[in-house]
Amino acid sequence: MAERNYLSIGQVVNLLRGAYPDLSNSKIRFLEDEGLITPHRTPKGYRQYSKEDVDRLEVILHLQKTRYMPLNVIKQRLENATDLSTLAYEVGLLSDVPLKTEPKETKQKLHPIETIPDMLGSFCDNDLFVRILSSVLTILVPFGWLINQLTAFAKIYREITGIPLEILIVSMAVISILFVMPAGMKTVAWTDFFFACFMILMMVVTFVFVAKNGGSLAEVKAALPEEIIGFPKGFVSVGWTTIFLWIFSTVPGGMTNQMYFQRICAIKEKKQINKSLAITCIVTLIALGWSCFLGMGIRAMNPNIEGENATGWLLTQLPVWLIALFAGLIVATIMSTISSAAQSVVVNITHDIYQQLHPEVSSQKALKLSRLLSVLVMAVACVLAILFPHVLSVLVTTYAYSAAGLAAPMYLGYALRKKNKVTTMGLRASMICGILGCILSTLLKSTIPYVIWGILASVVALFLVSALTKGSAKALKE
């Protein structure tokens, strides 16, 4: 058999690991169990792989990595292909296997993962149930954000114009959908840039205005109740239950916010990530100080103002030229936040749900569907924004359920993927129990915030079900 240049399973792994770092002996054996490859066997039962076997293996790995195809779909593509070389050409593997570098299309981004379901799918060979359920949970945060922003900005303009809230919500939705429809994520990138420029300008201008009209810091502190500004009472004035709800909703919820991952994975150079994250932390701290000062200043000038109407009231106090600048900031913010949220929801529905159920769909048809979905998603968001105009409660709820269902599978699944301690069934149970934990604790009116019960239930289910199914299911591989 030596004249045919057979390779052992270890040699195949070493040959392809440069392009596919997560490849392992166990993964190749798993693909054999699934009927995707059939290596030659020696009389003693050792596997031997020909060049044709290696060619076929790389096509499978390439389709998993760049197209996120489930194994059953890949198997069907292989069976329907006239020959392997034609299929390899069609999917972008143009050179002879083994490749020394990754195909061009995988070099355009730092990582081929575009969505959170892509991440979880890579842990469990793209299990369809995991992908679809994680897609639904992933949609919660950007969809909640979409509802939140429509309501929040409509309230601001209502204070200025007196136009009914419902009309403003619908108008903003229509403007946003017309803005994002032609160019998708390119539009989001440009609106983010203009939003940042206006934000920096207005942070300086509003800080000076509030400082001038609200008085010095000592005067502002003197005008505020002790329970708001006192230390440490001021930090807990809203109540511990509310504080824990916010912490365990927004922190894990932020860590499962797909819009952040999409921006990171779009970075072309890995070295830019740390710089970008450091700048983000600095800007966040500056924004925190700015918002605290403005909040205290506005409260000092108008002690009876409701929190959600503070920005709108401030606008009514500004001179006309400053209102014009602030209006520019608001428009840029609306376009940035609403457009990115809508785009994220639509990507999940088309990429992670529809295309997983219909992998044969053409890119042109998927594009048409995404445009239709953009309109439908915005319409549903408008209705919900009108029915539930309480900004903070909607945002916290969506963050909480997303965190309860996704935080444990994402971060524990990633951390334990090399130790073979988490199974596909464990991932499924973790997401389901996270949701049920939130629902049950809400129905039982627990004094402990429901998101904490949800996250605990998700963690316990992940480990318990994985331990029970480890012998009969394939554990996560590196």
Coordinates of C-alpha atoms in Angstrom, one line a residue:
M1 CA 0.0 0.0 0.0
A2 CA 3.0 2.3 0.4
E3 CA 3.2 3.1 -3.2
R4 CA -0.2 4.8 -3.0
N5 CA 1.1 7.3 -0.4
Y6 CA -1.3 6.6 2.4
L7 CA -1.3 8.8 5.4
S8 CA -2.1 7.9 9.0
I9 CA -4.8 9.8 10.9
G10 CA -2.2 11.7 12.8
Q11 CA -0.4 12.7 9.6
V12 CA -3.7 14.0 8.1
V13 CA -4.4 16.1 11.2
N14 CA -0.9 17.6 11.1
L15 CA -1.2 18.3 7.4
L16 CA -4.5 20.2 7.6
R17 CA -4.3 21.8 11.1
G18 CA -2.7 24.9 9.7
A19 CA -5.9 25.8 7.8
Y20 CA -8.3 24.1 10.3
P21 CA -6.9 24.6 13.9
D22 CA -9.9 22.8 15.5
L23 CA -9.2 19.5 13.6
S24 CA -8.4 16.5 15.8
N25 CA -8.2 12.7 15.5
S26 CA -11.6 12.3 17.2
K27 CA -13.2 14.7 14.8
I28 CA -12.0 12.7 11.8
R29 CA -13.3 9.5 13.4
F30 CA -16.6 11.3 14.0
L31 CA -16.9 12.2 10.3
E32 CA -16.2 8.6 9.5
D33 CA -18.9 7.5 11.8
E34 CA -21.3 9.9 10.1
G35 CA -20.5 8.3 6.7
L36 CA -18.8 11.3 5.2
I37 CA -15.4 9.7 4.7
T38 CA -14.3 6.0 4.3
P39 CA -10.6 5.5 4.8
H40 CA -8.7 2.3 3.9
R41 CA -8.1 -0.2 6.7
T42 CA -5.0 -2.3 7.2
P43 CA -5.4 -6.0 8.2
K44 CA -4.9 -4.9 11.8
G45 CA -7.6 -2.2 11.5
Y46 CA -5.5 0.9 11.3
R47 CA -6.9 3.7 9.2
Q48 CA -5.0 4.9 6.1
Y49 CA -6.0 7.9 4.1
S50 CA -5.3 8.4 0.4
K51 CA -5.0 11.7 -1.4
E52 CA -8.7 11.4 -2.5
D53 CA -9.7 10.9 1.2
V54 CA -7.7 14.0 2.2
D55 CA -9.3 16.0 -0.7
R56 CA -12.7 14.9 0.4
L57 CA -12.0 15.7 4.1
E58 CA -10.8 19.3 3.3
V59 CA -13.9 19.9 1.3
I60 CA -16.0 18.9 4.3
L61 CA -14.0 21.1 6.7
H62 CA -14.1 24.0 4.3
L63 CA -17.9 23.8 4.0
Q64 CA -18.2 23.7 7.8
K65 CA -15.9 26.6 8.3
T66 CA -16.9 29.0 5.6
R67 CA -20.5 28.0 4.8
Y68 CA -21.6 26.7 8.2
M69 CA -23.4 23.8 6.6
P70 CA -24.8 20.9 8.8
L71 CA -23.2 17.6 8.1
N72 CA -26.3 16.1 6.5
V73 CA -26.3 18.9 4.0
I74 CA -22.6 18.4 3.3
K75 CA -23.1 14.7 2.8
Q76 CA -25.9 15.4 0.3
R77 CA -23.6 17.9 -1.6
L78 CA -20.9 15.3 -1.8
E79 CA -23.3 12.6 -3.0
N80 CA -24.8 14.9 -5.7
A81 CA -21.5 16.2 -7.0
T82 CA -20.3 14.9 -10.4
D83 CA -16.8 14.7 -9.0
L84 CA -14.9 16.0 -6.0
S85 CA -12.7 18.4 -8.0
T86 CA -15.7 20.2 -9.4
L87 CA -17.2 20.6 -6.0
A88 CA -13.9 21.8 -4.6
Y89 CA -13.8 24.5 -7.3
E90 CA -17.4 25.6 -6.7
V91 CA -16.8 26.1 -3.0
G92 CA -13.5 28.0 -3.4
L93 CA -10.9 25.3 -2.9
L94 CA -9.1 26.0 -6.2
S95 CA -5.7 24.5 -5.5
D96 CA -4.6 20.9 -4.9
V97 CA -5.1 19.5 -1.5
P98 CA -3.5 20.0 0.9
L99 CA -3.6 23.7 1.0
K100 CA -0.7 25.6 2.6
T101 CA -2.8 28.6 3.3
E102 CA -6.5 29.4 3.8
P103 CA -8.7 30.2 0.8
K104 CA -8.9 33.9 -0.1
E105 CA -12.5 34.2 1.0
T106 CA -11.6 33.2 4.6
K107 CA -8.9 35.8 4.8
Q108 CA -11.3 38.7 4.5
K109 CA -12.3 38.6 8.1
L110 CA -10.5 37.8 11.4
H111 CA -12.9 34.9 11.9
P112 CA -15.6 33.2 9.8
I113 CA -18.1 33.5 12.7
E114 CA -20.7 36.1 11.8
T115 CA -23.3 35.4 14.5
I116 CA -23.6 33.8 17.9
P117 CA -25.3 30.7 16.4
D118 CA -22.2 30.3 14.3
M119 CA -20.2 30.2 17.5
L120 CA -22.5 27.7 19.2
G121 CA -22.8 25.7 16.0
S122 CA -19.0 25.3 15.9
F123 CA -19.2 23.6 19.3
C124 CA -21.6 20.9 18.3
D125 CA -21.1 20.2 14.5
N126 CA -23.9 22.7 13.7
D127 CA -26.7 20.9 15.5
L128 CA -29.9 22.3 13.9
F129 CA -31.8 22.6 17.2
V130 CA -28.9 24.5 18.9
R131 CA -28.6 26.9 16.0
I132 CA -32.3 27.7 15.7
L133 CA -32.9 28.1 19.4
S134 CA -29.8 30.2 19.9
S135 CA -30.9 32.3 16.9
V136 CA -34.2 33.1 18.7
L137 CA -32.4 34.0 21.9
T138 CA -29.8 36.1 20.1
I139 CA -32.6 38.0 18.4
L140 CA -34.0 39.1 21.7
V141 CA -31.3 41.7 22.5
P142 CA -31.2 43.6 19.2
F143 CA -35.0 43.4 18.9
G144 CA -35.4 44.7 22.4
W145 CA -32.9 47.4 21.6
L146 CA -34.9 48.3 18.4
I147 CA -38.1 48.7 20.4
N148 CA -36.2 50.6 23.1
Q149 CA -34.7 53.1 20.6
L150 CA -37.9 53.7 18.7
T151 CA -39.7 54.6 22.0
A152 CA -36.8 56.6 23.6
F153 CA -36.2 58.9 20.6
A154 CA -39.9 59.3 20.0
K155 CA -40.3 60.5 23.6
I156 CA -37.5 63.0 23.1
Y157 CA -39.0 64.5 19.9
R158 CA -42.5 64.5 21.6
E159 CA -41.1 66.9 24.2
I160 CA -39.8 69.2 21.5
T161 CA -42.6 69.0 18.9
G162 CA -45.7 67.9 20.7
I163 CA -46.4 65.3 18.0
P164 CA -48.1 62.2 19.4
L165 CA -45.7 59.3 20.3
E166 CA -47.3 56.8 17.9
I167 CA -46.8 59.0 14.9
L168 CA -43.1 59.7 15.8
I169 CA -42.4 56.0 16.3
V170 CA -43.8 55.0 12.9
S171 CA -42.0 58.0 11.2
M172 CA -38.6 57.0 12.7
A173 CA -39.1 53.4 11.7
V174 CA -39.9 54.3 8.1
I175 CA -36.9 56.6 7.8
S176 CA -34.6 54.0 9.3
I177 CA -35.8 51.2 7.0
L178 CA -35.4 53.4 4.0
F179 CA -31.9 54.3 5.2
V180 CA -30.6 50.8 5.9
M181 CA -32.3 48.9 3.0
P182 CA -30.0 49.7 0.1
A183 CA -26.6 49.0 1.7
G184 CA -27.1 46.8 4.8
M185 CA -24.1 46.8 7.2
K186 CA -22.2 49.4 5.2
T187 CA -24.9 51.8 6.2
V188 CA -24.5 50.8 9.8
A189 CA -20.8 51.4 9.7
W190 CA -21.2 55.0 8.3
T191 CA -24.0 55.9 10.7
D192 CA -21.7 54.6 13.6
F193 CA -19.0 57.0 12.4
F194 CA -21.3 60.1 12.1
F195 CA -22.9 59.2 15.5
A196 CA -19.5 59.2 17.2
C197 CA -18.6 62.6 15.7
F198 CA -21.8 64.2 16.8
M199 CA -21.6 62.5 20.2
I200 CA -18.2 63.9 21.0
L201 CA -19.3 67.4 20.0
M202 CA -22.5 67.3 21.9
M203 CA -20.9 65.8 25.0
V204 CA -18.7 68.9 25.3
V205 CA -21.5 71.4 24.5
T206 CA -24.1 69.9 26.8
F207 CA -21.6 69.5 29.6
V208 CA -20.7 73.2 29.4
F209 CA -24.4 74.2 29.1
V210 CA -25.5 72.2 32.2
A211 CA -22.4 73.4 34.2
K212 CA -23.3 77.0 33.4
N213 CA -27.1 76.8 34.1
G214 CA -27.2 74.1 36.8
G215 CA -24.5 75.7 38.9
S216 CA -21.2 74.4 40.2
L217 CA -20.8 70.9 41.3
A218 CA -21.2 72.0 44.9
E219 CA -24.5 73.8 44.1
V220 CA -25.8 70.8 42.2
K221 CA -25.0 68.5 45.1
A222 CA -26.7 70.9 47.5
A223 CA -29.9 70.8 45.4
L224 CA -30.1 67.0 45.3
P225 CA -31.5 64.6 48.0
E226 CA -28.9 62.9 50.2
E227 CA -30.1 59.4 49.3
I228 CA -29.1 60.1 45.6
I229 CA -25.7 61.6 46.0
G230 CA -24.6 60.2 49.4
F231 CA -21.9 57.5 49.6
P232 CA -22.6 54.6 49.6
K233 CA -26.4 55.3 49.8
G234 CA -26.5 56.8 46.3
F235 CA -25.3 53.6 44.7
V236 CA -28.2 51.6 46.2
S237 CA -31.0 54.2 46.2
V238 CA -33.0 52.3 43.5
G239 CA -33.0 49.2 45.7
W240 CA -30.9 46.0 45.8
T241 CA -33.5 44.0 43.8
T242 CA -33.3 46.5 40.9
I243 CA -29.6 46.6 41.1
F244 CA -29.1 42.9 40.9
L245 CA -31.7 42.7 38.1
W246 CA -29.7 45.3 36.1
I247 CA -26.3 43.7 36.8
F248 CA -27.3 40.1 36.0
S249 CA -29.3 41.3 32.9
T250 CA -27.1 43.9 31.3
V251 CA -23.7 42.5 32.0
P252 CA -24.3 38.9 30.8
G253 CA -26.8 40.3 28.3
G254 CA -24.1 42.6 26.9
M255 CA -21.7 39.7 26.7
T256 CA -24.3 37.9 24.5
N257 CA -25.1 40.9 22.4
Q258 CA -24.4 39.8 18.8
M259 CA -23.9 43.4 17.6
Y260 CA -20.6 43.5 19.6
F261 CA -19.4 40.2 18.2
Q262 CA -20.2 41.2 14.6
R263 CA -18.1 44.3 15.0
I264 CA -15.1 42.4 16.5
C265 CA -15.3 39.6 13.9
A266 CA -15.3 42.2 11.1
I267 CA -11.9 43.5 12.2
K268 CA -9.3 42.4 9.6
E269 CA -6.2 42.6 11.8
K270 CA -6.1 40.7 15.1
K271 CA -3.8 43.2 16.7
Q272 CA -6.4 45.9 16.3
I273 CA -8.8 44.1 18.7
N274 CA -7.0 44.9 21.9
K275 CA -6.6 48.6 20.9
S276 CA -10.3 48.8 20.0
L277 CA -11.4 47.3 23.3
A278 CA -9.1 49.6 25.3
I279 CA -10.5 52.6 23.5
T280 CA -14.0 51.4 24.1
C281 CA -13.3 51.0 27.9
I282 CA -11.9 54.5 28.1
V283 CA -14.8 56.1 26.1
T284 CA -17.3 54.1 28.3
L285 CA -15.8 55.6 31.5
I286 CA -15.9 59.1 30.0
A287 CA -19.5 58.6 29.0
L288 CA -20.4 57.3 32.4
G289 CA -18.9 60.5 34.1
W290 CA -20.7 62.7 31.6
S291 CA -24.1 61.0 32.0
C292 CA -23.8 61.2 35.8
F293 CA -23.0 64.9 35.7
L294 CA -25.8 65.6 33.2
G295 CA -28.3 63.5 35.2
M296 CA -27.5 65.3 38.4
G297 CA -27.5 68.7 36.7
I298 CA -30.9 68.2 35.1
R299 CA -32.4 66.8 38.4
A300 CA -31.1 69.9 40.2
M301 CA -32.7 72.2 37.6
N302 CA -36.0 70.3 37.5
P303 CA -36.5 68.1 40.6
N304 CA -39.8 66.7 39.4
I305 CA -38.7 65.5 36.0
E306 CA -39.2 61.8 35.2
G307 CA -36.1 59.9 34.3
E308 CA -37.2 58.9 30.8
N309 CA -38.2 62.5 29.9
A310 CA -35.0 64.2 31.1
T311 CA -33.3 64.4 27.7
G312 CA -36.5 65.8 26.1
W313 CA -36.8 68.4 28.8
L314 CA -33.2 69.4 28.4
L315 CA -33.8 70.1 24.7
T316 CA -36.6 72.5 25.5
Q317 CA -34.1 74.5 27.6
L318 CA -31.4 74.8 24.9
P319 CA -31.0 77.8 22.5
V320 CA -32.1 77.2 19.0
W321 CA -28.6 76.7 17.5
L322 CA -27.8 74.1 20.1
I323 CA -31.1 72.3 19.5
A324 CA -30.1 72.1 15.9
L325 CA -26.8 70.4 16.8
F326 CA -28.6 68.1 19.3
A327 CA -31.1 67.2 16.6
G328 CA -28.2 66.1 14.4
L329 CA -26.9 63.9 17.2
I330 CA -30.3 62.4 17.7
V331 CA -30.8 61.7 14.0
A332 CA -27.3 60.1 13.8
T333 CA -28.0 58.0 16.9
I334 CA -31.4 56.9 15.5
M335 CA -29.8 55.8 12.3
S336 CA -27.0 54.1 14.0
T337 CA -28.8 52.2 16.7
I338 CA -32.0 51.3 15.0
S339 CA -30.4 50.4 11.7
S340 CA -27.8 48.1 13.4
A341 CA -30.4 46.5 15.6
A342 CA -32.7 45.8 12.6
Q343 CA -29.8 44.5 10.5
S344 CA -28.7 42.1 13.3
V345 CA -32.2 40.7 13.7
V346 CA -32.6 40.1 10.0
V347 CA -29.2 38.5 9.6
N348 CA -30.2 36.0 12.3
I349 CA -33.5 35.1 10.7
T350 CA -32.0 34.7 7.2
H351 CA -28.6 33.3 8.0
D352 CA -29.2 31.2 11.1
I353 CA -32.8 30.1 10.7
Y354 CA -34.0 30.2 7.1
Q355 CA -30.8 29.2 5.4
Q356 CA -30.2 26.4 7.9
L357 CA -33.7 25.0 7.1
H358 CA -33.2 25.7 3.3
P359 CA -29.5 25.4 2.6
E360 CA -30.1 25.2 -1.1
V361 CA -31.5 28.8 -1.3
S362 CA -29.6 31.1 -3.6
S363 CA -27.9 34.3 -2.3
Q364 CA -30.2 36.4 -4.5
K365 CA -33.3 34.9 -3.0
A366 CA -31.8 35.3 0.5
L367 CA -31.2 39.0 -0.2
K368 CA -34.8 39.5 -1.3
L369 CA -36.0 37.8 1.8
S370 CA -33.8 39.9 4.0
R371 CA -35.3 43.1 2.6
L372 CA -38.8 41.8 3.2
L373 CA -37.9 40.8 6.7
S374 CA -36.4 44.2 7.4
V375 CA -39.8 45.8 6.8
L376 CA -41.7 43.1 8.8
V377 CA -39.3 43.3 11.7
M378 CA -39.6 47.1 11.8
A379 CA -43.4 46.9 11.6
V380 CA -43.6 44.4 14.6
A381 CA -41.1 46.6 16.6
C382 CA -43.3 49.7 15.9
V383 CA -46.4 47.9 17.3
L384 CA -44.6 46.7 20.4
A385 CA -43.0 50.1 21.0
I386 CA -46.5 51.6 20.9
L387 CA -48.0 49.0 23.2
F388 CA -45.1 48.9 25.7
P389 CA -43.6 52.4 25.9
H390 CA -41.7 51.8 29.1
V391 CA -38.1 51.9 27.7
L392 CA -36.0 50.4 30.5
S393 CA -38.3 47.5 31.4
V394 CA -38.3 46.2 27.8
L395 CA -34.6 46.4 27.4
V396 CA -33.9 44.7 30.8
T397 CA -36.3 41.9 30.0
T398 CA -34.8 41.1 26.6
Y399 CA -31.2 41.3 28.0
A400 CA -32.3 39.0 30.9
Y401 CA -33.8 36.2 28.8
S402 CA -30.9 36.4 26.3
A403 CA -28.3 36.1 29.1
A404 CA -30.2 33.3 30.8
G405 CA -30.3 31.2 27.7
L406 CA -26.9 32.0 26.0
A407 CA -24.3 33.1 28.6
A408 CA -23.5 29.5 30.0
P409 CA -23.5 27.7 26.6
M410 CA -21.3 30.4 25.0
Y411 CA -18.7 31.0 27.6
L412 CA -18.6 27.6 29.4
G413 CA -19.0 25.8 26.1
Y414 CA -16.0 27.7 24.8
A415 CA -13.9 27.2 28.0
L416 CA -14.6 23.5 28.1
R417 CA -14.5 22.6 24.5
K418 CA -11.0 21.1 24.8
K419 CA -11.9 19.0 27.8
N420 CA -14.8 17.0 26.2
K421 CA -17.1 17.8 29.1
V422 CA -20.0 19.4 27.2
T423 CA -22.3 17.6 24.8
T424 CA -24.8 18.8 22.2
M425 CA -27.7 17.6 24.5
G426 CA -26.1 19.6 27.3
L427 CA -26.1 22.8 25.1
R428 CA -29.8 22.2 24.2
A429 CA -30.8 21.7 27.9
S430 CA -28.8 24.7 29.0
M431 CA -30.7 27.1 26.8
I432 CA -34.1 25.6 27.5
C433 CA -33.6 25.6 31.3
G434 CA -32.3 29.1 31.2
I435 CA -35.6 30.3 29.7
L436 CA -37.7 28.1 32.0
G437 CA -35.8 29.4 35.0
C438 CA -36.7 32.9 34.2
I439 CA -40.3 32.1 33.5
L440 CA -40.9 30.0 36.6
S441 CA -39.2 32.5 39.0
T442 CA -41.4 35.3 37.5
L443 CA -44.5 33.2 38.0
L444 CA -43.5 32.3 41.5
K445 CA -42.8 36.0 42.2
S446 CA -39.3 35.3 43.6
T447 CA -37.7 38.1 45.5
I448 CA -34.4 37.1 43.8
P449 CA -34.2 38.6 40.3
Y450 CA -35.5 36.1 37.7
V451 CA -32.4 36.4 35.5
I452 CA -30.2 35.0 38.4
W453 CA -32.5 31.9 38.6
G454 CA -32.3 31.6 34.8
I455 CA -28.5 31.7 34.6
L456 CA -28.2 29.2 37.5
A457 CA -30.6 26.8 35.9
S458 CA -28.7 27.1 32.6
V459 CA -25.4 26.3 34.2
V460 CA -26.7 23.3 36.2
A461 CA -28.4 21.9 33.2
L462 CA -25.3 22.3 31.0
F463 CA -23.2 20.2 33.4
L464 CA -25.8 17.7 34.5
V465 CA -27.2 16.8 31.1
S466 CA -23.7 16.7 29.5
A467 CA -22.6 14.3 32.2
L468 CA -25.7 12.1 31.6
T469 CA -25.3 12.1 27.8
K470 CA -21.5 12.0 27.5
G471 CA -21.5 8.3 26.9
S472 CA -24.1 8.3 24.1
A473 CA -23.4 11.7 22.5
K474 CA -20.4 13.3 21.0
A475 CA -18.7 15.8 23.3
L476 CA -17.5 19.1 22.1
K477 CA -14.2 19.0 20.3
E478 CA -11.6 21.6 20.1

